[in-house]
Each structure stands twice: as C-alpha cells, then as structure tokens.
PDB file of C-alpha atoms and ligand atoms in Angstrom:
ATOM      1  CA  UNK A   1     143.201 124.631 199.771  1.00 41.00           C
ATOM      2  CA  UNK A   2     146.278 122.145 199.980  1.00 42.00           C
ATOM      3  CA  UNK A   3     144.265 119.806 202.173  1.00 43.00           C
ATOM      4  CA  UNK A   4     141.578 120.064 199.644  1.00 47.00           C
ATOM      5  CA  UNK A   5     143.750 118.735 197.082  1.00 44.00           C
ATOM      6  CA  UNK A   6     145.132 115.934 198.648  1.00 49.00           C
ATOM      7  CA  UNK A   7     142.026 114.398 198.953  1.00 51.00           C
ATOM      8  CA  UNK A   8     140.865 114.486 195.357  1.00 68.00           C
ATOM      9  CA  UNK A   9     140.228 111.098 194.365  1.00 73.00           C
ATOM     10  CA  UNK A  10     138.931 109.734 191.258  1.00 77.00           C
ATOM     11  CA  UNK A  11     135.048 109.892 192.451  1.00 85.00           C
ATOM     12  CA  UNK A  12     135.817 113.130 194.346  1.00 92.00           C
ATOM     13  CA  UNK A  13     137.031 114.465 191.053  1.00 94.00           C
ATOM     14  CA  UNK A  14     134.122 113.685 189.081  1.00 95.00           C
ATOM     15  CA  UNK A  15     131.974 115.213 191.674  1.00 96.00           C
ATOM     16  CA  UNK A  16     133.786 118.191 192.122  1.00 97.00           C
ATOM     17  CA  UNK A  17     134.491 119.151 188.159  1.00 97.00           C
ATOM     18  CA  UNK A  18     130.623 118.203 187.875  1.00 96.00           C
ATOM     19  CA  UNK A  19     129.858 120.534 190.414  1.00 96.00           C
ATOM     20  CA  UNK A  20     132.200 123.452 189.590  1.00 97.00           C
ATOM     21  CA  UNK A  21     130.606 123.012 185.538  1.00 97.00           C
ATOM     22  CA  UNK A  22     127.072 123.669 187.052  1.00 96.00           C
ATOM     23  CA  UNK A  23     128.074 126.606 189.178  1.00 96.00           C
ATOM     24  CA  UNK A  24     130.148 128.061 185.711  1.00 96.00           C
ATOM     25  CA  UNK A  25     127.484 127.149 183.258  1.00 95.00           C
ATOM     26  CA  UNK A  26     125.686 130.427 183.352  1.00 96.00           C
ATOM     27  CA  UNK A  27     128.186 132.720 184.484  1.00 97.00           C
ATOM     28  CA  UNK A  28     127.758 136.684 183.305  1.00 97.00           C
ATOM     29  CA  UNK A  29     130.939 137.939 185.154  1.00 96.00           C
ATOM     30  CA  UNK A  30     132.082 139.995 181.968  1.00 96.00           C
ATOM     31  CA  UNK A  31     130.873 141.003 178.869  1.00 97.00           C
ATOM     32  CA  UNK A  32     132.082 137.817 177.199  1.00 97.00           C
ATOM     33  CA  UNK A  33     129.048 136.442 178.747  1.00 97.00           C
ATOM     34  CA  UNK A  34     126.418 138.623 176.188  1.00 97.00           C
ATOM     35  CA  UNK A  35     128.396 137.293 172.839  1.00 96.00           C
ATOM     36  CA  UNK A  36     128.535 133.484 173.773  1.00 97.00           C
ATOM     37  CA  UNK A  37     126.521 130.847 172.911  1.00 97.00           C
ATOM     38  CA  UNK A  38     127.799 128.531 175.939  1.00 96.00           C
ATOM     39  CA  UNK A  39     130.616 128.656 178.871  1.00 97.00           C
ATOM     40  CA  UNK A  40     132.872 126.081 177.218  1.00 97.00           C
ATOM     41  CA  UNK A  41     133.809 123.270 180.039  1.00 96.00           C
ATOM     42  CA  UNK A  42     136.987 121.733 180.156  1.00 97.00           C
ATOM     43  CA  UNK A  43     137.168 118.118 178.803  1.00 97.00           C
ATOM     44  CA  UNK A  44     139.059 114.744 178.956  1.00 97.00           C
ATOM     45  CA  UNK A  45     140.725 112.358 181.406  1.00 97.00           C
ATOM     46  CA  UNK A  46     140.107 113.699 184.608  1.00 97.00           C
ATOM     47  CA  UNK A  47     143.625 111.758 186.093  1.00 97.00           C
ATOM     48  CA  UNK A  48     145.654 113.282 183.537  1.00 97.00           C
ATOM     49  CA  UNK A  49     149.156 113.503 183.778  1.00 97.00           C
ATOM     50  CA  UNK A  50     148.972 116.960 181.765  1.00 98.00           C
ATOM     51  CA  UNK A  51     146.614 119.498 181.768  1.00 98.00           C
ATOM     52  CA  UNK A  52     146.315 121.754 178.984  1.00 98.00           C
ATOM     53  CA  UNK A  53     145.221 125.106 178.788  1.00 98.00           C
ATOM     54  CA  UNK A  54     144.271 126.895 175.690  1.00 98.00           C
ATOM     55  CA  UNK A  55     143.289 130.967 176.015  1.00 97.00           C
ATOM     56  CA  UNK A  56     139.573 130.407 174.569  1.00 97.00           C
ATOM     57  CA  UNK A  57     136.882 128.601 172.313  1.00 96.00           C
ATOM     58  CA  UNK A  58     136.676 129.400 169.318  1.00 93.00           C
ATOM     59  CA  UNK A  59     133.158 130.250 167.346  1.00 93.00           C
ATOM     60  CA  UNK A  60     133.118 126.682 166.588  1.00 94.00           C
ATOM     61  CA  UNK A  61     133.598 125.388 169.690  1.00 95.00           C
ATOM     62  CA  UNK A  62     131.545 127.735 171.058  1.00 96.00           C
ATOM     63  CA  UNK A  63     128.562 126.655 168.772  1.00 95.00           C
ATOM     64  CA  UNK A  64     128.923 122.940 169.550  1.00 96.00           C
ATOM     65  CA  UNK A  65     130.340 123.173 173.298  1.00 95.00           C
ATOM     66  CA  UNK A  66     133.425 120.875 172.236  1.00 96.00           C
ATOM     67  CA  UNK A  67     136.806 121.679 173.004  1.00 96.00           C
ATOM     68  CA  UNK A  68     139.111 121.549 170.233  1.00 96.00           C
ATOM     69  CA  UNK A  69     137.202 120.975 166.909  1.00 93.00           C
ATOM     70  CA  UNK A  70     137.700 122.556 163.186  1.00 86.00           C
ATOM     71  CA  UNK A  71     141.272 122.807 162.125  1.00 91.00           C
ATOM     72  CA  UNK A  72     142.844 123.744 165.695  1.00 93.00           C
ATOM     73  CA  UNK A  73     141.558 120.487 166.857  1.00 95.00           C
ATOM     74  CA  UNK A  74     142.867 118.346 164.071  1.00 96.00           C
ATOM     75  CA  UNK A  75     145.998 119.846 164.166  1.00 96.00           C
ATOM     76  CA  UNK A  76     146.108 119.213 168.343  1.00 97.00           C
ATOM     77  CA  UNK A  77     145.318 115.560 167.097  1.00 97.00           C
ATOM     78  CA  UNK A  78     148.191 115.516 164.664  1.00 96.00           C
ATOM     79  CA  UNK A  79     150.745 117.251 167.619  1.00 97.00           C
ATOM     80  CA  UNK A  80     149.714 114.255 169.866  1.00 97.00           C
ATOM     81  CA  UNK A  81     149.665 111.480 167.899  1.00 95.00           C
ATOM     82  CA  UNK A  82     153.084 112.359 166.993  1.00 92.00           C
ATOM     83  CA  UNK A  83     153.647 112.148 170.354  1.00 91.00           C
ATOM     84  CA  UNK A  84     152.149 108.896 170.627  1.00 92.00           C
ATOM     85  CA  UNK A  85     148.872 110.393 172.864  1.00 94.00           C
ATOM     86  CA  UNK A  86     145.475 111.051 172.216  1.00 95.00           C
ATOM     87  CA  UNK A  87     142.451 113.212 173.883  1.00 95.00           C
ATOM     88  CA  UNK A  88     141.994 110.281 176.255  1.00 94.00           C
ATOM     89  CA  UNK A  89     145.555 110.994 177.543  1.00 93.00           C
ATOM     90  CA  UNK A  90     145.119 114.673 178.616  1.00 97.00           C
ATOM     91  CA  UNK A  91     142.928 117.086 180.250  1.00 98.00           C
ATOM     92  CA  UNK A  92     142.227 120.609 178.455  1.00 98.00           C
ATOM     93  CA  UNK A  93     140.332 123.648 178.838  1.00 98.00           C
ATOM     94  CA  UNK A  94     140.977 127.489 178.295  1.00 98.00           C
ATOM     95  CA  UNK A  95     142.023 130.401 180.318  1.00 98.00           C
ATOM     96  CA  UNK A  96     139.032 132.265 179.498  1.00 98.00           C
ATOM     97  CA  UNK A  97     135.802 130.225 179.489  1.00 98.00           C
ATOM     98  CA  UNK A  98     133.744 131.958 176.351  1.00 98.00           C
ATOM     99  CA  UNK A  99     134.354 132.513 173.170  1.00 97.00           C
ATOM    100  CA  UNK A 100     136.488 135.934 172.348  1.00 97.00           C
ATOM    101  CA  UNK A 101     134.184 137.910 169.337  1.00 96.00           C
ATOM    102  CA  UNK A 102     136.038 137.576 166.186  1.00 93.00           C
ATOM    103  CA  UNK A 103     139.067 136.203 167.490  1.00 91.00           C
ATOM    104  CA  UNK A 104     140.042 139.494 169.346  1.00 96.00           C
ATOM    105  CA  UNK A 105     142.758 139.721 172.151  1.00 96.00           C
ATOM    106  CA  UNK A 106     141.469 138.826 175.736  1.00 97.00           C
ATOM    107  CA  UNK A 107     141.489 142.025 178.018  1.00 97.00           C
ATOM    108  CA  UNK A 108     142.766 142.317 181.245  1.00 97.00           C
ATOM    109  CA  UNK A 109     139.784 143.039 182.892  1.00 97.00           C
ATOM    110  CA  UNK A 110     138.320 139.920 181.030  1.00 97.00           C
ATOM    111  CA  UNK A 111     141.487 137.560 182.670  1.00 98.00           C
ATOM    112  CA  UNK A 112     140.547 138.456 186.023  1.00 98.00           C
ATOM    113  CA  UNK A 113     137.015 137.985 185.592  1.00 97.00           C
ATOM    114  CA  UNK A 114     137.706 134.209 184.452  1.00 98.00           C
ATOM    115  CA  UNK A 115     140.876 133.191 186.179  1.00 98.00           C
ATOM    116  CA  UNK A 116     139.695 132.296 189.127  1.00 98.00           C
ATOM    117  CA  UNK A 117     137.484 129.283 187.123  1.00 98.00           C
ATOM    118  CA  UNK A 118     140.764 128.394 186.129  1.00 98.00           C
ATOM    119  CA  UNK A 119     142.429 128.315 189.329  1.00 98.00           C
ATOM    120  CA  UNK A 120     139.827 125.965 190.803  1.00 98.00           C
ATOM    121  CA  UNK A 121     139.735 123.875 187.826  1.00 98.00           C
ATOM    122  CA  UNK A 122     143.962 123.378 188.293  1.00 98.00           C
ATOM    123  CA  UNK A 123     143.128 122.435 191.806  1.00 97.00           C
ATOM    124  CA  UNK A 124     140.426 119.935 191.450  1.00 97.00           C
ATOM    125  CA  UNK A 125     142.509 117.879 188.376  1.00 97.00           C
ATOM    126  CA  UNK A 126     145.397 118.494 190.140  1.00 97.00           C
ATOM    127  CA  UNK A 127     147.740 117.056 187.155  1.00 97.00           C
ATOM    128  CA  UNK A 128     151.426 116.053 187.516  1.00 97.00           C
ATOM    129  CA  UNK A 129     151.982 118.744 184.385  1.00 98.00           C
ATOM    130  CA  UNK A 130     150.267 121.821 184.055  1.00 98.00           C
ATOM    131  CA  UNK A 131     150.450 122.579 179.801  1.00 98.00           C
ATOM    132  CA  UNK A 132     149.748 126.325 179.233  1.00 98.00           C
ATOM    133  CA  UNK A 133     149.182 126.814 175.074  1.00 98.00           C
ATOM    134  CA  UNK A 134     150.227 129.828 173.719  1.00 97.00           C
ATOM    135  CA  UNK A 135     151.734 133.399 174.657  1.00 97.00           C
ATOM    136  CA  UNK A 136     148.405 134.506 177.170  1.00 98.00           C
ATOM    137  CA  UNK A 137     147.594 131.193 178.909  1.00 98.00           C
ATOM    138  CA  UNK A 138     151.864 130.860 179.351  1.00 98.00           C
ATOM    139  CA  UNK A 139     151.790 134.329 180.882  1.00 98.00           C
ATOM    140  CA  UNK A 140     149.012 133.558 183.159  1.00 98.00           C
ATOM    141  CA  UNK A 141     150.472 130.520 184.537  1.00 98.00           C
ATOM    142  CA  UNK A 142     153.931 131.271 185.024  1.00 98.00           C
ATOM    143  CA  UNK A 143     153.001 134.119 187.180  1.00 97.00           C
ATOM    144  CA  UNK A 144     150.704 132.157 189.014  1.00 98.00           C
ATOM    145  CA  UNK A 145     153.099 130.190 190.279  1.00 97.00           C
ATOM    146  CA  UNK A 146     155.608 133.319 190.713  1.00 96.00           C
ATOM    147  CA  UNK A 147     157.782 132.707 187.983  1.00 95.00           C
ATOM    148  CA  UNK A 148     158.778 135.930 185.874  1.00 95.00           C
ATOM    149  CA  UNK A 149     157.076 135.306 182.076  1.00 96.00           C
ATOM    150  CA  UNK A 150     159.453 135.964 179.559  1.00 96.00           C
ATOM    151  CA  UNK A 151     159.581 140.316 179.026  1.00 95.00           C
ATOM    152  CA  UNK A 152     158.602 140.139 175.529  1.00 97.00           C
ATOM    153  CA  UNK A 153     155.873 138.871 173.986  1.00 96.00           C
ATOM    154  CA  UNK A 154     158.157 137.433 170.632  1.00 95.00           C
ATOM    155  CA  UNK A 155     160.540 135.596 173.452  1.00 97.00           C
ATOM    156  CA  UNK A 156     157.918 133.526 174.389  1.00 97.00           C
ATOM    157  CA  UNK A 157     159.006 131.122 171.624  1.00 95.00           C
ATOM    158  CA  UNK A 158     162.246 130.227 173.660  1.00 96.00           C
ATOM    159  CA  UNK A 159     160.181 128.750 176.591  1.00 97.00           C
ATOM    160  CA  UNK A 160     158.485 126.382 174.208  1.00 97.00           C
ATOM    161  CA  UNK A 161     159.034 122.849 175.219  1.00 96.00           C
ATOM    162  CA  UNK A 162     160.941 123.785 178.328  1.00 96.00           C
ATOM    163  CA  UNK A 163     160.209 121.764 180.998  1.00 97.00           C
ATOM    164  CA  UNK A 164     160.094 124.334 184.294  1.00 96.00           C
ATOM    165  CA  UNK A 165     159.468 123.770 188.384  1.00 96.00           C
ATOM    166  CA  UNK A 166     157.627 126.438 189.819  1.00 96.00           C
ATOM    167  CA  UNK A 167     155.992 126.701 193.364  1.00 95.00           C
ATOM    168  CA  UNK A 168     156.108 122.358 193.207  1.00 94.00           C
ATOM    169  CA  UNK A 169     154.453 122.968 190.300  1.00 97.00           C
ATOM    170  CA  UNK A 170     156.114 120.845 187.246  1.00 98.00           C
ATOM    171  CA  UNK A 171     154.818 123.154 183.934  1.00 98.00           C
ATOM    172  CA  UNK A 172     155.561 123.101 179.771  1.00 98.00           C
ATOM    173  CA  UNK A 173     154.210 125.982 177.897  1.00 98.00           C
ATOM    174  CA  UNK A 174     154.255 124.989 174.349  1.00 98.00           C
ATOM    175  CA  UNK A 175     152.698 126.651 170.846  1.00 97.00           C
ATOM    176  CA  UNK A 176     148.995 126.617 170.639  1.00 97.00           C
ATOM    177  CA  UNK A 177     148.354 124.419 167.602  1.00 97.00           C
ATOM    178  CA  UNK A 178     146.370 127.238 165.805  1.00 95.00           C
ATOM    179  CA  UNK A 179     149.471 129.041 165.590  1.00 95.00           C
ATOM    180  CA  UNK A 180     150.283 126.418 163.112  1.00 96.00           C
ATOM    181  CA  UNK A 181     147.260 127.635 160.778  1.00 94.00           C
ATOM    182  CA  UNK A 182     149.046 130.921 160.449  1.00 92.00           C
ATOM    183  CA  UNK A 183     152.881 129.529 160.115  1.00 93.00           C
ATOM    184  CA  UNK A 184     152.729 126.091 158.671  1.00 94.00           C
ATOM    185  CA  UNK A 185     156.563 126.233 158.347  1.00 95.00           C
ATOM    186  CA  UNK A 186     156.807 125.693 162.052  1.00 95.00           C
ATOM    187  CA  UNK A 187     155.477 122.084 162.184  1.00 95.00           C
ATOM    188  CA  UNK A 188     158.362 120.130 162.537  1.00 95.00           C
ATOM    189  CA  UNK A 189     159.432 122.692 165.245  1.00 96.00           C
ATOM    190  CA  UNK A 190     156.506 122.359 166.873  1.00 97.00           C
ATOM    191  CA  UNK A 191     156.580 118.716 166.312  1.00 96.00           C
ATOM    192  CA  UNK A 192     159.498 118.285 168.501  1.00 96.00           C
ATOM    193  CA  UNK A 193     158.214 120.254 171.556  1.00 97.00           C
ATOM    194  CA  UNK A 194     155.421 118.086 171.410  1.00 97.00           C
ATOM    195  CA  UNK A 195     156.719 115.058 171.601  1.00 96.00           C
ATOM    196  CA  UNK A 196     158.457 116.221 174.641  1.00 96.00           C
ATOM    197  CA  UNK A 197     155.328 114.756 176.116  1.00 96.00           C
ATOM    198  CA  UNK A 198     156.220 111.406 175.277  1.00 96.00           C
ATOM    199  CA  UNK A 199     159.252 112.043 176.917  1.00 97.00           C
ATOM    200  CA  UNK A 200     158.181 113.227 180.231  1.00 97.00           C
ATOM    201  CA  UNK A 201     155.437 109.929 180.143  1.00 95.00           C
ATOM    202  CA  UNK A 202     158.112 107.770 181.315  1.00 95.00           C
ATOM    203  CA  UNK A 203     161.009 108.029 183.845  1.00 97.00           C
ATOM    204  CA  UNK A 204     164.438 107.687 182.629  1.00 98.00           C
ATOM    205  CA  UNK A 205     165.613 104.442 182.248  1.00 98.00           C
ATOM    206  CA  UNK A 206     168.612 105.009 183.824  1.00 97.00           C
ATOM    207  CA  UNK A 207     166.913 106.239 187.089  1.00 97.00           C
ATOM    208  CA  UNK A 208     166.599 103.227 189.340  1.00 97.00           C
ATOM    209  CA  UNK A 209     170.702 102.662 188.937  1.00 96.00           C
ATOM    210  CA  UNK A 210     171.314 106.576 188.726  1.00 97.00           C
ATOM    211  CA  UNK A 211     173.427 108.066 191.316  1.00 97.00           C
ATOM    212  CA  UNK A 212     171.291 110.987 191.205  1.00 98.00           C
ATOM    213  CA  UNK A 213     168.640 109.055 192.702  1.00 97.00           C
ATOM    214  CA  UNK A 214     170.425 107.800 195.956  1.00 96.00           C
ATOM    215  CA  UNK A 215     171.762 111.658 196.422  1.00 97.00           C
ATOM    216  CA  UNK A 216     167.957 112.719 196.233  1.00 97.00           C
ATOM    217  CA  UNK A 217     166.565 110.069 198.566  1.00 97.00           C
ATOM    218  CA  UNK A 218     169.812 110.460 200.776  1.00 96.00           C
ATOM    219  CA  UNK A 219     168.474 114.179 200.668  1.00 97.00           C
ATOM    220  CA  UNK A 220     171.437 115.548 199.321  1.00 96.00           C
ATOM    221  CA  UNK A 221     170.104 116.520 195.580  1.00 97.00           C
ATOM    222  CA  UNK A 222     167.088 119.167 195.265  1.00 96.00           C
ATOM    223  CA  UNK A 223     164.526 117.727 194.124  1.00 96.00           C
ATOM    224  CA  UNK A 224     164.313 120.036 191.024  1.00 96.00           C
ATOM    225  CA  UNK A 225     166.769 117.813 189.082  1.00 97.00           C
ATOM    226  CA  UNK A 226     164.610 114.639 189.434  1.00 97.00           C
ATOM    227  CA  UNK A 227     161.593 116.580 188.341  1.00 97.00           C
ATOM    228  CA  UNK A 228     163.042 117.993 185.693  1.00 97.00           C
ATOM    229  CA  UNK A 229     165.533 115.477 184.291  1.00 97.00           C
ATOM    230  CA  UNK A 230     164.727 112.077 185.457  1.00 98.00           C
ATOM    231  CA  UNK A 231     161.141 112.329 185.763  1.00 97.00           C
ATOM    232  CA  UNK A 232     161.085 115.099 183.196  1.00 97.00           C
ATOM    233  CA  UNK A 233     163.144 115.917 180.145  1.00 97.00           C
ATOM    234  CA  UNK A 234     165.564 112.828 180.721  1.00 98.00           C
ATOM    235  CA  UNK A 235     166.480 113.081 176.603  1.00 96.00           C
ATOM    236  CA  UNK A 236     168.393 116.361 177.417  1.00 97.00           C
ATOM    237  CA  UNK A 237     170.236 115.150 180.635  1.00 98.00           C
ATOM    238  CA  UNK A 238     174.140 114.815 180.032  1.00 98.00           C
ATOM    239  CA  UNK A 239     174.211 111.715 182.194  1.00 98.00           C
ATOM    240  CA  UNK A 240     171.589 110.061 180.143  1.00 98.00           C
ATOM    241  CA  UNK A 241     173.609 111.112 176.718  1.00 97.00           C
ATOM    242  CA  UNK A 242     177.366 110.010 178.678  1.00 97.00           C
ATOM    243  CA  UNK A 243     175.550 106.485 179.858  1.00 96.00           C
ATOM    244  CA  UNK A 244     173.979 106.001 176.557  1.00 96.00           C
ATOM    245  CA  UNK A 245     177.607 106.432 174.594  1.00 97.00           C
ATOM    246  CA  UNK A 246     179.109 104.437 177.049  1.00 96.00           C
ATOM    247  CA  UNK A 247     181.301 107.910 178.455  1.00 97.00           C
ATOM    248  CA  UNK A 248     182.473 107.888 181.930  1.00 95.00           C
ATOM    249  CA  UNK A 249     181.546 110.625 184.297  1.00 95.00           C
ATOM    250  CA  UNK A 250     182.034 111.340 187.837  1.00 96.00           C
ATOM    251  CA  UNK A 251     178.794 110.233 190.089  1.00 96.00           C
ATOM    252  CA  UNK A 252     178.798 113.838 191.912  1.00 96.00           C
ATOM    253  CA  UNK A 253     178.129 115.369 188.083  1.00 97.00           C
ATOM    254  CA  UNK A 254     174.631 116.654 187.735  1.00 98.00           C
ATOM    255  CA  UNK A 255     172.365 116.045 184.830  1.00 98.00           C
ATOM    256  CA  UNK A 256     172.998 119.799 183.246  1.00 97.00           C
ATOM    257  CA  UNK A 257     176.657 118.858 183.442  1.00 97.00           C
ATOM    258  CA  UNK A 258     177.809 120.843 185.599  1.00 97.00           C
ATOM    259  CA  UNK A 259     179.735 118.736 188.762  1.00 96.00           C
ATOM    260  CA  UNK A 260     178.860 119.296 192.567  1.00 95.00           C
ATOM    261  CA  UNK A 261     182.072 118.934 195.068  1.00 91.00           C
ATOM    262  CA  UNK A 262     179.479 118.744 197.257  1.00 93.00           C
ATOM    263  CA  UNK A 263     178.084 115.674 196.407  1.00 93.00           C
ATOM    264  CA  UNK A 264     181.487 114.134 195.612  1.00 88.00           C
ATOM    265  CA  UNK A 265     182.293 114.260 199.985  1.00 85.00           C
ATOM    266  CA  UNK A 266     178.770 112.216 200.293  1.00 82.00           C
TER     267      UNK A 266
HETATM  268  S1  LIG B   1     170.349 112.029 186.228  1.00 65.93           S
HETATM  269 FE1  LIG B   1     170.079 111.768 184.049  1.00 65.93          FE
HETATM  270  S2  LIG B   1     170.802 109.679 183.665  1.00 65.93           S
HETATM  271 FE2  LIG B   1     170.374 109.844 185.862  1.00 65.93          FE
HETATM  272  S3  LIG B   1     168.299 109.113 186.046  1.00 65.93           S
HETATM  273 FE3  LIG B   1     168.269 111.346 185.921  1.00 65.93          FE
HETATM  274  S4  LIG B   1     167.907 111.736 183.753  1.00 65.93           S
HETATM  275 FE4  LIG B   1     168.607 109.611 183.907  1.00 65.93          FE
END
C-alpha cells in the first residue's frame, strides 16, 4: 500500500478518487444502504493539506449529495474563514458514507462495514493533516493509527486542537461544527482550535535560523518536534514565545521547554 501512495500524483488522484466514487456509489454493505437517498462522496481539493472527516451526512446532505450544507455547513464556513480558509483549502468526507436515520448513533457493526471506504479514501488524498470532527470519527482515527483515544467519551474535549504524530501520521481532531448548533456558548472556544489551522499552514518563522532544525537534519532531534512545533503548532513552542520576547535560552532546550544534555554535547 505504501508504494501505492507514493505515487499518487495530481492526475493519479483524480483517477483514483473517480474510480473509488464509482465502485462506492451503490454500495448495500449495511442497512444504512435501505434508508439513503445517495452514498455521499467526499469533496474538495484533492492536494489538501488537511483532510477532514465528519461521522455522516446529514438528511440534507443526503437529499442533495453535498457535503456540508444547512446550518452545519455555514457554521464549517464561519470556523474557516476565521481561520482564513475556505472549502477550496481542504478535503472532507465522513466516516460513514450514508446518512444515519434521524440523526441516531452509528453502530459498530455499521463502522466496520464503512471504514474500509475510509481507509482507501485517506490513502489516495494522502494529506499532510488528517482532521477527524467530532467524538466517533476522533475515535476511529486515533486507533487507526494505534494511538489510545481518550477513555471517556466527555474527555474527548481535551484533545481538541491538539496537534498529535501517530504512525507518521500528523492528525488534529477538533469539534464537529454541529456541535455548535447545540452549545452556541462554545464558539469562541471552538474558534480558537480552528484557527489552529492557520497556524499549522505555515512553518515557523523562526525555523530556517532555529537550532532545532540543524539538530534534526544533523539527526540528533526526533522528528516529532519539527512536526509538531515547527511545522505544526509553532504558536505554542517556548522557543518561539522566548525568541519573540527577546529571552535567552540555551540552543539544546526543546520547544516544550524542557532542555536535552544530550543535545548540549552535539
Ligand atoms: S523549535 Fe520553536 S522556535 Fe524553533 S523553529 Fe521550531 S517552533 Fe520555531
């Protein structure tokens, strides 16, 4: 499968999501298949830097095959434009392909039927930052990649907007923006994760002077704290907040903090 990956290009892309939409289109793996009007296909920018992955359409967007319309979708629009990005800037599509009746939980049996659409999907876009929406599609990708979801279902909340590295896999769960219908009180909260997006768009600016950078290519650093700091969440690094005040701090100190003798003998 890696090798299959690598060779994704652009037109190899297009080819292969058109290809994997005809093969899904009239899928009757589960029950969800009797209650749908149409297997909802992922949609947007197909070299995406994120991918996000919502659990499932809704009746609306099950009606008019569009990801992401009625209020869900114009709250999405608000998250991203406040983190100055649009539909043409990311991928999306949902864990489970049709629509759940009335809203209702996804079962198990119902996750395993449709997963698998999802894993190929992941492989084919093959994004720098996989995006998982909400408490089930979170679940289901942390584990893919072997990472331990959070125990309970309420501490889910906590991994919002945390940037994570899992199996070379760079991944940000954050709220799905129909949780916003339900708690409008969150937005500003929600707000903020978002815009970690803009944030991970860019390198840090500091980078191409940072000491962390010559450890790394010296191949002294793990590459976790480039991913996750400099060409991740720079805005929380302590180097970036110590360079920006003008502080100085040793060279071997790494960008939770915390210092590394080991790097200080390099
Ligand atoms: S270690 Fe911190 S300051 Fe240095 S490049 Fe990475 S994010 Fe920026």
């Amino acid at each position: 499968m890696e090798q299959q990956i690598e060779s994704y290009t652009t037109s190899k892309k297009e080819n292969a999501i058109v290809s994997f939409n005809l093969r899904i289109k009239n899928c009757e793996k589960c029950r969800l298949s009797t209650s749908r009007t149409h297997v909802l296909m992922g949609e947007g920018n197909l070299d995406a830097r994120f991918m996000l992955i919502a659990l499932s359409p809704g009746e609306k967007e099950d009606a008019e095959n569009r990801m992401f319309i009625g209020p869900s979708g114009n709250m999405l629009d608000k998250l991203l434009k406040a983190s100055g990005m649009d539909r043409k800037s990311i991928y999306m599509t949902n864990l489970i392909k049709c629509m759940l009746p009335k809203n209702r939980r996804p079962k198990m049996d119902e996750i395993e039927s449709c997963s698998p659409f999802l894993d190929e999907e992941i492989a084919i876009i093959h994004s720098e930052w996989i995006v998982p929406l909400g408490y089930y599609a979170t679940r289901y990708v942390l584990t893919k990649y072997h990472t331990d979801p959070p125990p309970a279902r309420t501490d889910f909340i906590n991994i919002y907007g945390k940037p994570i590295i899992a199996n070379n896999q760079k991944i940000v769960p954050l709220p799905h923006p129909a949780s916003l219908l339900y708690n409008p009180s969150f937005e500003s909260e929600t707000m903020k994760k978002y815009k970690k997006l803009q944030i991970f768009s860019d390198d840090c600016k500091w980078f191409p002077l940072c000491p962390m950078k010559w450890y790394y290519e010296a191949g002294h650093l793990e590459r976790k704290w480039i991913e996750l700091y400099c060409r991740g969440d720079w805005e929380s690094c302590v180097r970036y907040e110590m360079e920006e005040q003008g502080h100085d701090h040793p060279d071997w100190m790494l960008p939770d903090g915390s210092l590394d003798v080991g790097l200080k003998k390099m």
